[in-house]
């Protein structure tokens, strides 16, 4: 039975509207009928008994508003719940009330009370449409119907929900069987069943005809509205889903619906064709239709829609807004970087595109966290590397092929092969673009679609055949690429074995994530502790039961052994369904009070949740190819918030984690038990491991490395000569030994102030016996035009009054800064270690060192930060002017690494990436002080990381005086010659010049 066999009067444009208020509800599948019913009845007064989260009520309200009806609506509920629904969550009424006030307050009223209390507010014969969806026993629904019947108009309509539920003590079906004998009626069997009662002979003609229609017409109407209801249900499920495999199931629903609709278009009369075709295009604006578009593209057997009816027009009652996620709010956090605008509107115009410098990213799952990791952050990296770029879906790209043809590189992420993608690939290849497929899951091997390998097939009620079919489409798109970009070396090997060159670009964090992670840490430090130790498992979807089983028994054991421990797990925020089903693990029986359930959050809010943990859990099945392909993001995200991780020794975790130093690897139950016991019992061990893990992830997963290596890859792909040279530096970096741990002194915090905002830059000031100069340096920091600023001062056990003056100044001016901390080395540790202590304590990714005898011009920090963010470099350096004994300038020379051969030309006063500092292990202390910054720049250059000169007017002042370190130590006697010999032995390519006169000559150039 097709839609074409339903009389046109039972289907209208309203039947295809999509609900604006999408929440979990047993009423989801009846929304299309509700829209049509309101259009037919046009009720003056509508009352709903039993509203809960408001889905059905707001469907009625949406239709009334769209049709501009002069109606009044009432929703009656205690908002406390009953034995059928369970107790309502505390915020349900607040959510419903807020949505009502924002959208329908002019005609809709919420009545928090019992049905009996509300009944007296209505006059006899006042209500046109009554929806009964309260307590569902036979006695309750009969009483509700009989109590409210006198309030109904003679031609009113009553809706009874759950007429097809025959479990437990539900009794609506029994009452329906009785009442249907007395009145004209119609029943839908889907969505738990919905009964329609027409009280009078004059009830709306069309509705009355439906109630009196033939079995054939009734069956057709039921099928049509069941299918339409499935699209609404699909929309809601997709909002909850971040798992690519779920879409297979949803797609089967969408495909069957599209086929039915197209058959109707071909068979029905011309007027109905126009209306239905219009409705199809409207339906295609829905979220489910957009997300499932890739799979629909392969069904070539579907008939083409007549050209006459292809024009896409939205009715005035629907919104044409796209499904582009809004950027996170930056309100209150002035230091956060603004997100790079990247949607379709950013396709480069002809006049803007530079040949060979445009990258297009095609996303297969634009509404998932993976899109942020693999598309948004990769695009930002490409832009930082000097390329123009954009991102969109395959369908959007297929509609903008002119922009595709201007690309030198196309990166395809998680797109199955479709007609739209094929058109994009053809256009790109014809224009000479290089095609890269980004792989972050083992989705291009259909053979792994087995329940014993992918547990999510079982837990999500999928079939192996459907998953394998989807993976075949991924493989088809993958096969049409030239090379692959992978998240792990495991995936890279798989790609290479399939004949595709592959390079690893790990998942990583961005500056915003880092700043919010560190803010979460600071808030936790300042909050009052409840002395509980939380073991957290941040599973993102209910597909990892077998992984969780690896640690279930030892985890339950340590919870029983330690009364102050809690296991933190998550529920789906929308449905309340747990992301880990503990009922599968008997070991947790009796431990319900030790489990702390949290609502799942968006990726932007995840740092605050992980920061609540004391120990992070990351189990995965070792040797399972699907699990081995998973990235280490759980490790680095926990490390950013100072939480140590215990993980399974999959290949990627074993490479990322140094066991016992930056985390713990647990192969079996005994390993899990031992690691958890050690960490639970030793807070200092947790802190030590977390600190080392934090340093370890800064470079490897940070935005600087991503932009640097993305630039190298793009230069290679575009055939530029520079790419070959960059690749040599890239391979040298891979072959280099692990970064040394920075030289850090033992120090203590002697002053602390934190306003709990986020600053993108930290000024770090080492102080040693500069009581006469430090005041000027501090005032220069206070006077910066960069409003949100952090300052870390490290006193190197001064023997004069430097520390006292710093502490007094910090006390007087603490409100000027977001963070202001004074640290004191427990013993004199010299300049390199003291500067490292400041970098280590900084909570931003950009650090500006300032020696205590120098000063910053008022706009120095602001200009440096802006230049650093735009540069994509490891550091930027300003022009600096001497004061004191001379007025020379330094830092005006363009960055050229070969200048380092003869000596240093950049002062320590530069805006430096903390990621780069971490990569080289911080500043190294030579036996003779004075050239710590010179060695730092040279080590960065050896690893292919350089700087950028800001140029322009001086932004800082360098004091030249006889008590400087250079003059009292570096230039004394034969110290300079000995220092040069030491440097040359460590870096044979350097040939620094001996200067017998000006101690700073090698840095300075004439104005």
PDB file of C-alpha atoms in Angstrom, residues 208-350:
ATOM      1  CA  UNK A 208     -15.043  12.023  10.615  1.00  0.00           C
ATOM      2  CA  UNK A 209     -14.490  10.525   7.156  1.00  0.00           C
ATOM      3  CA  UNK A 210     -11.208   8.988   8.309  1.00  0.00           C
ATOM      4  CA  UNK A 211     -12.990   7.369  11.243  1.00  0.00           C
ATOM      5  CA  UNK A 212     -15.578   5.931   8.859  1.00  0.00           C
ATOM      6  CA  UNK A 213     -13.152   4.947   6.102  1.00  0.00           C
ATOM      7  CA  UNK A 214     -12.566   1.486   4.687  1.00  0.00           C
ATOM      8  CA  UNK A 215     -10.035  -0.939   6.091  1.00  0.00           C
ATOM      9  CA  UNK A 216      -7.890  -0.372   3.004  1.00  0.00           C
ATOM     10  CA  UNK A 217      -7.760   3.391   3.564  1.00  0.00           C
ATOM     11  CA  UNK A 218      -7.184   2.979   7.293  1.00  0.00           C
ATOM     12  CA  UNK A 219      -4.265   0.659   6.627  1.00  0.00           C
ATOM     13  CA  UNK A 220      -2.745   3.098   4.153  1.00  0.00           C
ATOM     14  CA  UNK A 221      -3.116   5.992   6.601  1.00  0.00           C
ATOM     15  CA  UNK A 222      -1.525   3.973   9.382  1.00  0.00           C
ATOM     16  CA  UNK A 223       1.429   3.008   7.186  1.00  0.00           C
ATOM     17  CA  UNK A 224       1.951   6.544   6.016  1.00  0.00           C
ATOM     18  CA  UNK A 225       1.900   8.103   9.484  1.00  0.00           C
ATOM     19  CA  UNK A 226       4.007   5.282  10.898  1.00  0.00           C
ATOM     20  CA  UNK A 227       6.671   5.992   8.288  1.00  0.00           C
ATOM     21  CA  UNK A 228       6.463   9.716   8.874  1.00  0.00           C
ATOM     22  CA  UNK A 229       6.712   9.090  12.615  1.00  0.00           C
ATOM     23  CA  UNK A 230       9.875   7.077  12.057  1.00  0.00           C
ATOM     24  CA  UNK A 231      11.570  10.126  10.536  1.00  0.00           C
ATOM     25  CA  UNK A 232      10.871  12.069  13.738  1.00  0.00           C
ATOM     26  CA  UNK A 233      12.159   9.208  15.857  1.00  0.00           C
ATOM     27  CA  UNK A 234      15.260   9.075  13.661  1.00  0.00           C
ATOM     28  CA  UNK A 235      15.868  12.779  14.166  1.00  0.00           C
ATOM     29  CA  UNK A 236      15.792  12.313  17.918  1.00  0.00           C
ATOM     30  CA  UNK A 237      18.069   9.276  17.894  1.00  0.00           C
ATOM     31  CA  UNK A 238      20.587  11.006  15.681  1.00  0.00           C
ATOM     32  CA  UNK A 239      20.699  13.957  18.060  1.00  0.00           C
ATOM     33  CA  UNK A 240      21.778  11.504  20.761  1.00  0.00           C
ATOM     34  CA  UNK A 241      24.140   9.487  18.599  1.00  0.00           C
ATOM     35  CA  UNK A 242      27.879   9.980  18.097  1.00  0.00           C
ATOM     36  CA  UNK A 243      28.388   6.471  16.699  1.00  0.00           C
ATOM     37  CA  UNK A 244      28.774   6.088  12.962  1.00  0.00           C
ATOM     38  CA  UNK A 245      27.343   2.555  12.990  1.00  0.00           C
ATOM     39  CA  UNK A 246      23.926   3.694  14.245  1.00  0.00           C
ATOM     40  CA  UNK A 247      23.367   5.576  11.057  1.00  0.00           C
ATOM     41  CA  UNK A 248      23.132   2.296   9.165  1.00  0.00           C
ATOM     42  CA  UNK A 249      19.914   1.415  10.953  1.00  0.00           C
ATOM     43  CA  UNK A 250      18.520   4.909  10.588  1.00  0.00           C
ATOM     44  CA  UNK A 251      19.350   4.912   6.897  1.00  0.00           C
ATOM     45  CA  UNK A 252      17.272   1.824   6.209  1.00  0.00           C
ATOM     46  CA  UNK A 253      14.265   3.678   7.593  1.00  0.00           C
ATOM     47  CA  UNK A 254      14.972   6.770   5.539  1.00  0.00           C
ATOM     48  CA  UNK A 255      15.512   4.785   2.334  1.00  0.00           C
ATOM     49  CA  UNK A 256      12.252   2.878   2.629  1.00  0.00           C
ATOM     50  CA  UNK A 257      10.413   6.116   3.279  1.00  0.00           C
ATOM     51  CA  UNK A 258      11.965   7.879   0.303  1.00  0.00           C
ATOM     52  CA  UNK A 259      11.115   4.962  -1.976  1.00  0.00           C
ATOM     53  CA  UNK A 260       7.501   5.014  -0.849  1.00  0.00           C
ATOM     54  CA  UNK A 261       7.239   8.747  -1.325  1.00  0.00           C
ATOM     55  CA  UNK A 262       8.732   8.622  -4.841  1.00  0.00           C
ATOM     56  CA  UNK A 263       6.359   5.829  -5.845  1.00  0.00           C
ATOM     57  CA  UNK A 264       3.495   8.037  -4.709  1.00  0.00           C
ATOM     58  CA  UNK A 265       4.811  10.908  -6.792  1.00  0.00           C
ATOM     59  CA  UNK A 266       4.813   8.762  -9.898  1.00  0.00           C
ATOM     60  CA  UNK A 267       1.347   7.256  -9.367  1.00  0.00           C
ATOM     61  CA  UNK A 268      -0.776  10.013  -7.888  1.00  0.00           C
ATOM     62  CA  UNK A 269      -2.674  12.698  -9.753  1.00  0.00           C
ATOM     63  CA  UNK A 270      -0.940  15.946 -10.674  1.00  0.00           C
ATOM     64  CA  UNK A 271      -2.270  18.061  -7.803  1.00  0.00           C
ATOM     65  CA  UNK A 272      -1.232  15.470  -5.253  1.00  0.00           C
ATOM     66  CA  UNK A 273       2.160  15.178  -7.006  1.00  0.00           C
ATOM     67  CA  UNK A 274       2.806  18.843  -6.453  1.00  0.00           C
ATOM     68  CA  UNK A 275       1.840  18.716  -2.799  1.00  0.00           C
ATOM     69  CA  UNK A 276       3.764  15.541  -2.029  1.00  0.00           C
ATOM     70  CA  UNK A 277       6.845  16.645  -3.950  1.00  0.00           C
ATOM     71  CA  UNK A 278       6.803  19.893  -2.039  1.00  0.00           C
ATOM     72  CA  UNK A 279       6.532  17.893   1.195  1.00  0.00           C
ATOM     73  CA  UNK A 280       9.454  15.660   0.232  1.00  0.00           C
ATOM     74  CA  UNK A 281      11.696  18.671  -0.223  1.00  0.00           C
ATOM     75  CA  UNK A 282      10.502  20.007   3.135  1.00  0.00           C
ATOM     76  CA  UNK A 283      11.265  16.702   4.798  1.00  0.00           C
ATOM     77  CA  UNK A 284      14.772  16.802   3.333  1.00  0.00           C
ATOM     78  CA  UNK A 285      15.486  19.811   5.513  1.00  0.00           C
ATOM     79  CA  UNK A 286      15.266  17.579   8.585  1.00  0.00           C
ATOM     80  CA  UNK A 287      18.334  16.566  10.557  1.00  0.00           C
ATOM     81  CA  UNK A 288      17.903  12.866   9.806  1.00  0.00           C
ATOM     82  CA  UNK A 289      17.690  13.474   6.076  1.00  0.00           C
ATOM     83  CA  UNK A 290      20.858  15.560   6.081  1.00  0.00           C
ATOM     84  CA  UNK A 291      22.925  13.177   8.184  1.00  0.00           C
ATOM     85  CA  UNK A 292      21.861  10.079   6.226  1.00  0.00           C
ATOM     86  CA  UNK A 293      22.385  11.720   2.836  1.00  0.00           C
ATOM     87  CA  UNK A 294      25.656   9.870   2.022  1.00  0.00           C
ATOM     88  CA  UNK A 295      24.058   6.413   2.044  1.00  0.00           C
ATOM     89  CA  UNK A 296      21.035   7.469   0.033  1.00  0.00           C
ATOM     90  CA  UNK A 297      23.329   8.532  -2.768  1.00  0.00           C
ATOM     91  CA  UNK A 298      24.148   4.954  -3.727  1.00  0.00           C
ATOM     92  CA  UNK A 299      20.567   3.919  -4.446  1.00  0.00           C
ATOM     93  CA  UNK A 300      20.650   4.640  -8.178  1.00  0.00           C
ATOM     94  CA  UNK A 301      17.486   2.652  -8.778  1.00  0.00           C
ATOM     95  CA  UNK A 302      15.336   5.411  -7.289  1.00  0.00           C
ATOM     96  CA  UNK A 303      13.490   7.286  -9.969  1.00  0.00           C
ATOM     97  CA  UNK A 304      14.585  10.806 -10.757  1.00  0.00           C
ATOM     98  CA  UNK A 305      12.180  13.481  -9.635  1.00  0.00           C
ATOM     99  CA  UNK A 306      10.610  15.375 -12.509  1.00  0.00           C
ATOM    100  CA  UNK A 307      12.440  18.591 -13.198  1.00  0.00           C
ATOM    101  CA  UNK A 308       9.186  20.473 -12.845  1.00  0.00           C
ATOM    102  CA  UNK A 309       9.033  19.722  -9.134  1.00  0.00           C
ATOM    103  CA  UNK A 310      12.681  20.148  -8.132  1.00  0.00           C
ATOM    104  CA  UNK A 311      12.436  23.726  -6.942  1.00  0.00           C
ATOM    105  CA  UNK A 312      13.162  23.860  -3.214  1.00  0.00           C
ATOM    106  CA  UNK A 313      10.895  26.229  -1.304  1.00  0.00           C
ATOM    107  CA  UNK A 314      10.234  26.198   2.427  1.00  0.00           C
ATOM    108  CA  UNK A 315       6.777  27.095   3.656  1.00  0.00           C
ATOM    109  CA  UNK A 316       6.740  30.276   5.720  1.00  0.00           C
ATOM    110  CA  UNK A 317       6.053  28.260   8.878  1.00  0.00           C
ATOM    111  CA  UNK A 318       9.372  26.390   8.708  1.00  0.00           C
ATOM    112  CA  UNK A 319      12.890  27.608   9.351  1.00  0.00           C
ATOM    113  CA  UNK A 320      15.543  27.212   6.619  1.00  0.00           C
ATOM    114  CA  UNK A 321      18.384  27.303   9.107  1.00  0.00           C
ATOM    115  CA  UNK A 322      21.268  24.871   8.547  1.00  0.00           C
ATOM    116  CA  UNK A 323      22.514  22.360  11.074  1.00  0.00           C
ATOM    117  CA  UNK A 324      25.766  24.200  11.825  1.00  0.00           C
ATOM    118  CA  UNK A 325      26.785  23.818  15.482  1.00  0.00           C
ATOM    119  CA  UNK A 326      27.096  27.139  17.247  1.00  0.00           C
ATOM    120  CA  UNK A 327      30.527  28.141  18.479  1.00  0.00           C
ATOM    121  CA  UNK A 328      31.023  27.843  22.225  1.00  0.00           C
ATOM    122  CA  UNK A 329      30.332  31.020  24.113  1.00  0.00           C
ATOM    123  CA  UNK A 330      33.337  33.067  25.161  1.00  0.00           C
ATOM    124  CA  UNK A 331      31.385  35.207  27.591  1.00  0.00           C
ATOM    125  CA  UNK A 332      33.487  35.902  30.644  1.00  0.00           C
ATOM    126  CA  UNK A 333      36.649  34.414  29.163  1.00  0.00           C
ATOM    127  CA  UNK A 334      38.365  37.150  27.263  1.00  0.00           C
ATOM    128  CA  UNK A 335      41.561  35.146  26.828  1.00  0.00           C
ATOM    129  CA  UNK A 336      39.957  32.419  24.729  1.00  0.00           C
ATOM    130  CA  UNK A 337      40.871  32.445  21.045  1.00  0.00           C
ATOM    131  CA  UNK A 338      37.979  32.942  18.695  1.00  0.00           C
ATOM    132  CA  UNK A 339      37.142  29.836  16.651  1.00  0.00           C
ATOM    133  CA  UNK A 340      38.198  29.892  13.013  1.00  0.00           C
ATOM    134  CA  UNK A 341      35.104  30.369  10.834  1.00  0.00           C
ATOM    135  CA  UNK A 342      34.969  27.285   8.659  1.00  0.00           C
ATOM    136  CA  UNK A 343      31.516  26.561   7.268  1.00  0.00           C
ATOM    137  CA  UNK A 344      30.376  26.564   3.683  1.00  0.00           C
ATOM    138  CA  UNK A 345      30.147  30.342   3.561  1.00  0.00           C
ATOM    139  CA  UNK A 346      33.953  30.343   3.691  1.00  0.00           C
ATOM    140  CA  UNK A 347      34.434  28.828   0.270  1.00  0.00           C
ATOM    141  CA  UNK A 348      37.182  31.043  -1.193  1.00  0.00           C
ATOM    142  CA  UNK A 349      36.145  33.363  -3.999  1.00  0.00           C
ATOM    143  CA  UNK A 350      37.992  33.383  -7.304  1.00  0.00           C
TER     144      UNK A 350
END
